[in-house]
Coordinates of N, CA, C and O in Angstrom, one line a residue:
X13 N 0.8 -1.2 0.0 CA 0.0 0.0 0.0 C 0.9 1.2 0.0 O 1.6 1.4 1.0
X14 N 0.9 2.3 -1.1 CA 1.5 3.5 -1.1 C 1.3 4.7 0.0 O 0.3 5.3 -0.4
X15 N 1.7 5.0 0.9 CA 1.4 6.1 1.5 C 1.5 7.4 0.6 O 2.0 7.5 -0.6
X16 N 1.0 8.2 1.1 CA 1.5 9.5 0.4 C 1.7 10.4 1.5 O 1.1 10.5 2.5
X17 N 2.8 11.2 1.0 CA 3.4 12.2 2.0 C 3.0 13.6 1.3 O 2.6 13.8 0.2
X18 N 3.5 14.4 2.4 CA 3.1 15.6 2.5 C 4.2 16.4 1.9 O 5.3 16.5 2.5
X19 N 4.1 17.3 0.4 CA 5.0 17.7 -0.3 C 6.0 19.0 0.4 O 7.2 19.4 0.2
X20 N 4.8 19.5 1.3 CA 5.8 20.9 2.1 C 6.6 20.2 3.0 O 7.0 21.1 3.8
X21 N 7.0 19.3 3.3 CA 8.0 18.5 4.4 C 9.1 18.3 3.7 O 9.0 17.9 2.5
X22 N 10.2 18.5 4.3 CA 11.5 18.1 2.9 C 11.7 16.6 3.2 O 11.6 16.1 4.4
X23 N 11.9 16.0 2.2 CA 12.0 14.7 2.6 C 12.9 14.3 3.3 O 12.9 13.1 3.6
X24 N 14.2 15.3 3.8 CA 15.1 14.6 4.8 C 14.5 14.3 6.1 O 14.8 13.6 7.0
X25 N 13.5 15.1 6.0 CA 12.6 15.4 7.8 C 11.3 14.5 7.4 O 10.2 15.1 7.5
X26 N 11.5 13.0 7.0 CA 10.4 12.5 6.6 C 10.7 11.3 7.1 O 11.8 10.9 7.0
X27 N 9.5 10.3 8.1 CA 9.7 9.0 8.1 C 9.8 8.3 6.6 O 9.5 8.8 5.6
X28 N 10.2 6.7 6.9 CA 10.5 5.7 5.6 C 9.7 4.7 6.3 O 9.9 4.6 7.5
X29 N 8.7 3.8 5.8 CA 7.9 2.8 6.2 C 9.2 2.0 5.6 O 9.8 2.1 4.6
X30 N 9.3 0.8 6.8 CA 10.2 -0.4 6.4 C 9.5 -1.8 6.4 O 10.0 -2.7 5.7
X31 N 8.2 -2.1 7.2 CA 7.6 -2.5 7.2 C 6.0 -2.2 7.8 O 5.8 -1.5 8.8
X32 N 5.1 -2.8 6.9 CA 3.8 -2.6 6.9 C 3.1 -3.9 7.5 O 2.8 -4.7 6.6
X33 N 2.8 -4.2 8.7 CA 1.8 -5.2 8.7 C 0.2 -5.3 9.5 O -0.1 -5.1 10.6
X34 N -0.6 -5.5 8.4 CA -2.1 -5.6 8.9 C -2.1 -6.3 10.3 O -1.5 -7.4 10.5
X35 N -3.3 -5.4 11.5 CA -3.1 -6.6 12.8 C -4.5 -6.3 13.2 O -4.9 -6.2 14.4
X36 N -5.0 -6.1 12.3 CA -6.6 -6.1 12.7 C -7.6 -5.5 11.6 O -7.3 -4.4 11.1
X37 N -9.0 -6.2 11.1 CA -9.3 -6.2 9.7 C -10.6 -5.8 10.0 O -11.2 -6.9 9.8
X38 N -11.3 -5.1 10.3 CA -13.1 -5.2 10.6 C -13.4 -4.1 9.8 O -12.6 -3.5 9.1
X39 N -15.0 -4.2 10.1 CA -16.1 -3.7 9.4 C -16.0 -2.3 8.9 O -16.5 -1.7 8.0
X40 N -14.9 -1.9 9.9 CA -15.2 -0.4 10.0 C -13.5 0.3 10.0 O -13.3 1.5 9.6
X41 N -12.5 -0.5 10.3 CA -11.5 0.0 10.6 C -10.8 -0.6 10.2 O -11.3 -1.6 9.7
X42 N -9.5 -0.6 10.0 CA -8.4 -1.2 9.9 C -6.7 -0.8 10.7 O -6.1 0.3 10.6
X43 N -6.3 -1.8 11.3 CA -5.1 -1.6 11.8 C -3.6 -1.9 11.7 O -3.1 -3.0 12.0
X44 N -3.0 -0.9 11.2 CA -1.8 -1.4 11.0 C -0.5 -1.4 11.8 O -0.6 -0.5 12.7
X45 N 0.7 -2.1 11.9 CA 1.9 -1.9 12.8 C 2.7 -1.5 11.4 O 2.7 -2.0 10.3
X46 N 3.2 -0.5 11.8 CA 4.6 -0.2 10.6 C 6.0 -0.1 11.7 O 6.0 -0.1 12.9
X47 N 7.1 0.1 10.7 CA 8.2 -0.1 11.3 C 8.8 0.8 10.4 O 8.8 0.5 9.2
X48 N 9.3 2.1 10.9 CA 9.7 3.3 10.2 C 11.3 3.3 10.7 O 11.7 2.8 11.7
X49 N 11.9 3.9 9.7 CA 13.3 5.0 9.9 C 12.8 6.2 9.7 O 12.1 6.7 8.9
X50 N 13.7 6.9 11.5 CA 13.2 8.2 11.5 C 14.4 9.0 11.0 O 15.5 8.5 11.1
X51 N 14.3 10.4 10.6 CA 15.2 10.6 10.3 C 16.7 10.7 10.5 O 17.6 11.0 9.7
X52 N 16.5 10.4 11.9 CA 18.1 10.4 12.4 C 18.5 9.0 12.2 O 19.7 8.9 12.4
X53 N 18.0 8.2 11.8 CA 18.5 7.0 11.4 C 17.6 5.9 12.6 O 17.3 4.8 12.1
X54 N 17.2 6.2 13.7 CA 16.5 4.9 14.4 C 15.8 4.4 13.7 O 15.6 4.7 12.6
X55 N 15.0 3.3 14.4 CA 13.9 2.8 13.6 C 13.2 3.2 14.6 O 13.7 4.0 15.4
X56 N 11.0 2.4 14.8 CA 10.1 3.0 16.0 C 9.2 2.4 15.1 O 9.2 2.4 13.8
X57 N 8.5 2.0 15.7 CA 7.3 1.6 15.2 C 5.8 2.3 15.5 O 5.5 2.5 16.7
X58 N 4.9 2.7 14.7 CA 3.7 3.6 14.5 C 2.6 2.6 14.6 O 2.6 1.5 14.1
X59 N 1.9 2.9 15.1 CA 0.0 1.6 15.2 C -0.7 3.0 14.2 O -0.5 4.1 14.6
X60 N -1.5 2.6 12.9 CA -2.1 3.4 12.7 C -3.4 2.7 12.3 O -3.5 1.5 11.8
X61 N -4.3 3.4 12.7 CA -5.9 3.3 12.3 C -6.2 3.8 11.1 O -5.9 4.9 10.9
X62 N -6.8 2.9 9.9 CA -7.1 3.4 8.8 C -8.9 3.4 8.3 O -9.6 2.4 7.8
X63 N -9.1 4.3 8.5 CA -11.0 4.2 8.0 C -10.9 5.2 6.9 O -10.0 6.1 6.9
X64 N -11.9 5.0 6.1 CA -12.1 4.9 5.1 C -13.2 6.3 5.8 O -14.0 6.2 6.7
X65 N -12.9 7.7 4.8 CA -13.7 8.7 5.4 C -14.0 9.7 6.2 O -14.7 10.7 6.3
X66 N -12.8 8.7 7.1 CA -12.5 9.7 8.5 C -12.0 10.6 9.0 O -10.8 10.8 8.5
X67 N -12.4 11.5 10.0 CA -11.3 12.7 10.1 C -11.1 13.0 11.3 O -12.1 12.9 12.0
X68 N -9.9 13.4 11.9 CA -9.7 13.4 13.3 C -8.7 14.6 13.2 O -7.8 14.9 12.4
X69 N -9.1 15.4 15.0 CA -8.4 16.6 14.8 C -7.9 16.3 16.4 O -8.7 15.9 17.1
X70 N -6.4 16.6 17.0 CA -6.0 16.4 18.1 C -5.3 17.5 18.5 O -4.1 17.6 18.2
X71 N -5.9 18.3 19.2 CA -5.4 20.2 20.0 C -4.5 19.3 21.1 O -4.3 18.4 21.9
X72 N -4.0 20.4 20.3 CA -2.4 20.5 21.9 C -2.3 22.2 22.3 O -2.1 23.2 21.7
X73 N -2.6 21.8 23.7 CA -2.2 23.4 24.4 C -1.0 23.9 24.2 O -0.1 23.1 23.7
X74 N -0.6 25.3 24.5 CA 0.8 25.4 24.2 C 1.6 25.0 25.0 O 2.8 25.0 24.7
X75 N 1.3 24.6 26.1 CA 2.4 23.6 26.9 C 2.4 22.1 26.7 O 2.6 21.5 27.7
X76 N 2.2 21.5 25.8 CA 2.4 20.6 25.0 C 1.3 19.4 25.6 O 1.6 18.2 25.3
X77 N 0.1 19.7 26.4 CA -1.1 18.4 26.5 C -2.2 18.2 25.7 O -2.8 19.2 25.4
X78 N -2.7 17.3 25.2 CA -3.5 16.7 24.3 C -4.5 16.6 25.1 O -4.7 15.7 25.9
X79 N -5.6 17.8 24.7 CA -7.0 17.8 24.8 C -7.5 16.3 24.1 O -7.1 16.0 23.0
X80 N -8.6 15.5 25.1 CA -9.8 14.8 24.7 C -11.0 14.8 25.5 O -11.2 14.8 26.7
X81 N -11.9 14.6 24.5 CA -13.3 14.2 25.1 C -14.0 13.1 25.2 O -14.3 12.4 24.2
X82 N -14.2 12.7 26.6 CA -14.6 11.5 26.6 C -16.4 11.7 26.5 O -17.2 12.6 26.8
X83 N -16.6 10.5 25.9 CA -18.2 10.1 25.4 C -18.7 9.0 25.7 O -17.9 8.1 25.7
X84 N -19.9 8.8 26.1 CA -20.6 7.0 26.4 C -21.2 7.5 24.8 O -21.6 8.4 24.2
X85 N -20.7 5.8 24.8 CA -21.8 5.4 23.4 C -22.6 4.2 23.4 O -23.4 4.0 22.5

């Protein structure tokens, strides 16, 4: 599967997928484990959620905490 990156990023300051593996397949979602080089040379591994449609927005204060909202469903 091709990612596509973001062209205003220089590609030195860009992760490299080294490996891609599916680890969960349902109705609604999909999950993957990848195994990236970052650019200083480590490797790290990313879990990403893939849906088909979706959009997600994650605020960070300026002292660097990640607003969320919790919901019953």
């Amino acid at each position: 599967m091709a990612h596509e990156l973001d062209s205003t990023v220089p590609e030195e300051q860009t992760e490299k997928t080294l490996t891609c593996e599916q680890v969960y397949n349902g109705s609604i979602i999909r999950v993957e484990k990848l195994t990236v080089t970052m650019p200083g040379g480590k490797t790290a591994s990313r879990d990403v959620v893939r849906h088909q449609g979706a959009s997600a927005v994650v605020p960070f204060t300026k002292d660097g905490n990640i607003l969320l909202v919790s919901q019953y469903r």
